[in-house]
mmCIF file of C-alpha atoms in Angstrom:
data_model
loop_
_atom_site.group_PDB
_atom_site.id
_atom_site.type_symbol
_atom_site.label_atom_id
_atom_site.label_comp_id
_atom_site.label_asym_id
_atom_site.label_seq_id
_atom_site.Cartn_x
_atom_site.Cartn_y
_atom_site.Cartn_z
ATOM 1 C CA UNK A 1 0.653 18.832 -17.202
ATOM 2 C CA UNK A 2 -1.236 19.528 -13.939
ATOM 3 C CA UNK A 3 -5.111 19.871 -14.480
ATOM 4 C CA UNK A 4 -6.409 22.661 -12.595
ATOM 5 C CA UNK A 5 -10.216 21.009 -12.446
ATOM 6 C CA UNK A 6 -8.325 17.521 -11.060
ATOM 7 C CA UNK A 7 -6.544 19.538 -8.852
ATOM 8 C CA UNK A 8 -9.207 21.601 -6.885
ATOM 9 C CA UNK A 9 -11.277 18.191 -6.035
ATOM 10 C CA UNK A 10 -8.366 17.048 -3.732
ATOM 11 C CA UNK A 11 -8.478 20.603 -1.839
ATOM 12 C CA UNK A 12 -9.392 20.511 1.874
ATOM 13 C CA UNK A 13 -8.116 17.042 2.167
ATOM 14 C CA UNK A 14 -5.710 15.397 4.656
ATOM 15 C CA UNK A 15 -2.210 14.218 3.153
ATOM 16 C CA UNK A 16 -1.564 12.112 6.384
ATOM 17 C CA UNK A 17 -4.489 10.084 5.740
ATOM 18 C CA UNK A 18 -5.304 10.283 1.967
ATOM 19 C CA UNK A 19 -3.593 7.931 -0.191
ATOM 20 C CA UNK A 20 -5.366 9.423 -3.182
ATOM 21 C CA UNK A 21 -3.918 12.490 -2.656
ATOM 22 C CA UNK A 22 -0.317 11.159 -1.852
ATOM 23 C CA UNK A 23 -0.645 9.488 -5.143
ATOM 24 C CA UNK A 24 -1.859 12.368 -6.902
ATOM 25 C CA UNK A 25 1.123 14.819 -5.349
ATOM 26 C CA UNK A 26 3.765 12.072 -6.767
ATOM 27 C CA UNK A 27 2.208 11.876 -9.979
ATOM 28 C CA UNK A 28 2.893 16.059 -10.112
ATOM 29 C CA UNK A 29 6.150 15.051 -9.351
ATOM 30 C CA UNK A 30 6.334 15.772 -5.187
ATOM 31 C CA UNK A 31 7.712 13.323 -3.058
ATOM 32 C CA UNK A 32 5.376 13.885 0.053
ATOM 33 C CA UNK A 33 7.224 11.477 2.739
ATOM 34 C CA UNK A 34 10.455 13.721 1.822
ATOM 35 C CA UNK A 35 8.491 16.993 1.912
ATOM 36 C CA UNK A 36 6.856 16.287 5.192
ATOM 37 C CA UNK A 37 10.313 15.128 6.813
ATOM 38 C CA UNK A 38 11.572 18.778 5.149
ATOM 39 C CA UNK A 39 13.057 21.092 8.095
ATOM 40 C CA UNK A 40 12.470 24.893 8.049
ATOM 41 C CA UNK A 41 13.369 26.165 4.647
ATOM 42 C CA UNK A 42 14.248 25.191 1.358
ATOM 43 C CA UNK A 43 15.725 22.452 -0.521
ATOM 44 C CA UNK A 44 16.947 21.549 -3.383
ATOM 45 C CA UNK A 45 13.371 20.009 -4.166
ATOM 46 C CA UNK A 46 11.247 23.063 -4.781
ATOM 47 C CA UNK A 47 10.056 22.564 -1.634
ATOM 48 C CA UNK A 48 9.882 25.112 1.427
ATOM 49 C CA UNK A 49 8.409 24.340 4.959
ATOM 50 C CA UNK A 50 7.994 26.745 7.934
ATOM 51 C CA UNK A 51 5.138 28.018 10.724
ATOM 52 C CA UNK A 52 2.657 25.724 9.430
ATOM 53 C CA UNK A 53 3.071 25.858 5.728
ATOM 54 C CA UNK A 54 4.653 23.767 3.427
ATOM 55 C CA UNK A 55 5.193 24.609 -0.467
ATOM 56 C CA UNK A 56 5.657 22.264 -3.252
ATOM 57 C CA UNK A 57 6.538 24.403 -5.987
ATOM 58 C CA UNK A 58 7.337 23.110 -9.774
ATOM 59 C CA UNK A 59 8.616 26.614 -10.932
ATOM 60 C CA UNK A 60 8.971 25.005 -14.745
ATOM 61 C CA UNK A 61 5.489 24.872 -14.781
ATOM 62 C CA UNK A 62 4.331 27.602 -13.338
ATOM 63 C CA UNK A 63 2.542 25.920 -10.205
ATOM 64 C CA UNK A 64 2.847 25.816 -6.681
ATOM 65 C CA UNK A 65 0.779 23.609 -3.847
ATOM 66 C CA UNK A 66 0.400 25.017 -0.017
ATOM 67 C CA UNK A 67 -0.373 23.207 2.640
ATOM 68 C CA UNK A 68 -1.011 23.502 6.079
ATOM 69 C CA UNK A 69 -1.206 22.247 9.350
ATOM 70 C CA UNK A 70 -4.961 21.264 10.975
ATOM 71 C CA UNK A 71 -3.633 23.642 13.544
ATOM 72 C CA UNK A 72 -2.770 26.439 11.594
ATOM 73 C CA UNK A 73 -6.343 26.295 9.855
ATOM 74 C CA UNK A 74 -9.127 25.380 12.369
ATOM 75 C CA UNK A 75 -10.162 28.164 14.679
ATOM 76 C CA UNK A 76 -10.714 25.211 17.326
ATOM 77 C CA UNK A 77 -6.830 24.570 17.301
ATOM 78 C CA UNK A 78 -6.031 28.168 17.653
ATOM 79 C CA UNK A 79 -4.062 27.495 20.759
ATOM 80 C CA UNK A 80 -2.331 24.536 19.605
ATOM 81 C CA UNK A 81 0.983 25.050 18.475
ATOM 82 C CA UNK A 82 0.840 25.916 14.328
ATOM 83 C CA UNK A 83 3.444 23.888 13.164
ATOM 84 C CA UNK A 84 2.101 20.545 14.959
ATOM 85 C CA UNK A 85 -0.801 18.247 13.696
ATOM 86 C CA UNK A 86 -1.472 16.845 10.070
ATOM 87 C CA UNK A 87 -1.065 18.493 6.663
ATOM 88 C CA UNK A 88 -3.987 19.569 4.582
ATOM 89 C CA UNK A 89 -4.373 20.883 0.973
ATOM 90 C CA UNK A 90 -5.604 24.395 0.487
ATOM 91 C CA UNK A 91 -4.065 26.193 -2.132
ATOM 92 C CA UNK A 92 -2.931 25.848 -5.791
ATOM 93 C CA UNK A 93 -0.763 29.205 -7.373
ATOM 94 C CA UNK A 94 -0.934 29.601 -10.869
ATOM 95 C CA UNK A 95 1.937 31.638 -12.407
ATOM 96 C CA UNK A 96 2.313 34.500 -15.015
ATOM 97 C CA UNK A 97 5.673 34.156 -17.109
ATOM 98 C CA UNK A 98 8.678 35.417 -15.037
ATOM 99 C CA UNK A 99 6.767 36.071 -11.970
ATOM 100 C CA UNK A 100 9.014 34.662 -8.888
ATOM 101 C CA UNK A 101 11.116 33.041 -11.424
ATOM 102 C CA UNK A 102 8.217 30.940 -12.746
ATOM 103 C CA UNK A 103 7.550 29.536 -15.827
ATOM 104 C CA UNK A 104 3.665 30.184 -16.567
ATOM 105 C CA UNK A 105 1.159 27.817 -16.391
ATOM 106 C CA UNK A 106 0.076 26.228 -19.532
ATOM 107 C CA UNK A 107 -2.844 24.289 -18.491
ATOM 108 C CA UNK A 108 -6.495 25.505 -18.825
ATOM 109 C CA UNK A 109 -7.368 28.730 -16.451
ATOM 110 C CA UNK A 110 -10.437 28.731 -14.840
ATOM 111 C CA UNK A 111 -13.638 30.301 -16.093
ATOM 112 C CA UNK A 112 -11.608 30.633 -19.774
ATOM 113 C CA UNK A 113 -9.560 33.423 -18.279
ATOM 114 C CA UNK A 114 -6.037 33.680 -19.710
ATOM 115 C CA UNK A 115 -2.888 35.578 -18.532
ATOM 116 C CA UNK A 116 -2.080 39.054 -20.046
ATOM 117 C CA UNK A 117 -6.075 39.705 -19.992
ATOM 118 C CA UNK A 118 -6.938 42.635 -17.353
ATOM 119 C CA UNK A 119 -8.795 42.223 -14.261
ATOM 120 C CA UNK A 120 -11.643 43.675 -16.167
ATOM 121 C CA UNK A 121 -11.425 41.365 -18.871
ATOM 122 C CA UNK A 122 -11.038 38.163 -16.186
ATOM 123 C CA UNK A 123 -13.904 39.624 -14.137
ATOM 124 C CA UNK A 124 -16.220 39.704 -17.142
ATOM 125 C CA UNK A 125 -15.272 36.500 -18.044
ATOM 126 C CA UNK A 126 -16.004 34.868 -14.292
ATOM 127 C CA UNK A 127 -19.327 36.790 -14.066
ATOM 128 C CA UNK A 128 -20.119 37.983 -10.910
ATOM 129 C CA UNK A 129 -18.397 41.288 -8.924
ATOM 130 C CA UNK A 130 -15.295 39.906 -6.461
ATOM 131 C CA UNK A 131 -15.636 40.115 -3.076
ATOM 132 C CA UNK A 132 -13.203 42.180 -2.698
ATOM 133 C CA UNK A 133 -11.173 44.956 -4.506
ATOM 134 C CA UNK A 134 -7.882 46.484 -3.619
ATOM 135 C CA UNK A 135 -4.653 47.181 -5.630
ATOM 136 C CA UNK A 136 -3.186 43.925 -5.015
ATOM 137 C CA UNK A 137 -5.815 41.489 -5.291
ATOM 138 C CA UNK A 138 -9.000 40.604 -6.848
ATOM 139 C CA UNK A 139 -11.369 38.053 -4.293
ATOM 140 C CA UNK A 140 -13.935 35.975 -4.966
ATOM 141 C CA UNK A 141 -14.658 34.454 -1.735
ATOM 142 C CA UNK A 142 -17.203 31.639 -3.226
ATOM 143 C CA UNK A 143 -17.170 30.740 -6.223
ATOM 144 C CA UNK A 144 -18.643 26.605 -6.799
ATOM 145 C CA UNK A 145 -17.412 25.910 -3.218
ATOM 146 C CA UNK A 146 -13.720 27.847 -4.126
ATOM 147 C CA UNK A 147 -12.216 31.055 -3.254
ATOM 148 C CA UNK A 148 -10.571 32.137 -6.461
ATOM 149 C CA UNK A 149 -7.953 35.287 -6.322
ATOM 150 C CA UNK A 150 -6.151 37.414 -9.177
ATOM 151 C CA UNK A 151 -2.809 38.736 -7.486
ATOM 152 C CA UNK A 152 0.370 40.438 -7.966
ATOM 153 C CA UNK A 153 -1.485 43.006 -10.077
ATOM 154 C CA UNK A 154 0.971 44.821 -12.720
ATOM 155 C CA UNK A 155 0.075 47.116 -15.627
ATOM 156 C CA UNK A 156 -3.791 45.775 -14.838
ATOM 157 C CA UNK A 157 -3.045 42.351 -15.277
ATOM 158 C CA UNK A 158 -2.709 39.527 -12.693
ATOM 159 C CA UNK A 159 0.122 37.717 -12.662
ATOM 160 C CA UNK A 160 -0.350 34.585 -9.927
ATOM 161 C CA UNK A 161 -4.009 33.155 -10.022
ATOM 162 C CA UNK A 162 -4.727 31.330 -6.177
ATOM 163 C CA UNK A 163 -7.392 29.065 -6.160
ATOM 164 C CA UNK A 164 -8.023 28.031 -2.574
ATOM 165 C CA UNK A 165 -10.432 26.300 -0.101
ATOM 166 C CA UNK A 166 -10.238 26.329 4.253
ATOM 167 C CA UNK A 167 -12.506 25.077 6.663
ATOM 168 C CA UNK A 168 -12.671 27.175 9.325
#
């Protein structure tokens, strides 16, 4: 089962030059040198690549990884072409039951928060007021170095969590 906590340290890194984190990624079950050589769109992999993303999604356990291109993230690249230069790790979606045809996450939320609370509940719970506050989405922009985000808000309760971290 994928650890959220062991998860988050290998955000911001480079998959082209990490070993850790290739090794990590096939232990979750990804096959990186296939998902790299991935063309635009899916396969039969769980895996889905276009303008400077690529998603490794593991829908039976509610979890998806996003990646992107140096080029697509760093505002000194900006007029570099997206889908060129080397991947990096910057987001992990944790899934509600059912939502996108996910399984949900079973693993350990963080801050204690749990799916089928409300915002209000998970917001208690994480401590401080978010960032930002809209219908769709709940922000914490800095949370222990993280950005942490309750989305796809239904009946007051988030159904993906997005933990994330750029460098700008």
């Amino acid at each position: 089962m994928m650890e959220i906590e062991k998860a988050i340290q290998y955000l911001q890194l480079n998959v082209n030059r990490n070993k850790k984190l290739i090794s990590y990624f096939e232990k979750e079950g990804f096959d990186i040198a296939k998902a790299l050589s991935v063309e635009d769109g899916f396969d039969d992999g769980g895996i889905y690549k276009g303008d400077g993303e690529l998603y490794l999604e593991n829908t039976n356990s509610g979890f998806c990884f996003l990646l992107r291109t140096e080029n697509s993230l760093y505002k000194k690249n900006h007029h570099l072409p997206i889908v060129e230069g080397d991947w990096v790790f910057t987001t992990i979606f944790l899934y509600s039951e059912g939502k996108d045809e996910y399984k949900q996450f079973q693993g350990v939320l963080p801050y204690d928060i749990s799916f089928g609370e409300t915002e209000d509940t998970m917001t208690k719970k994480i401590g401080v007021e978010p960032d930002l506050v809209n219908n769709f989405i709940r922000k914490w922009n800095n949370l222990n170095g993280v950005e942490l985000s309750l989305s796809s808000i239904e009946d007051n309760k988030p159904k993906v969590i997005i933990v994330s971290k750029f460098v700008l």
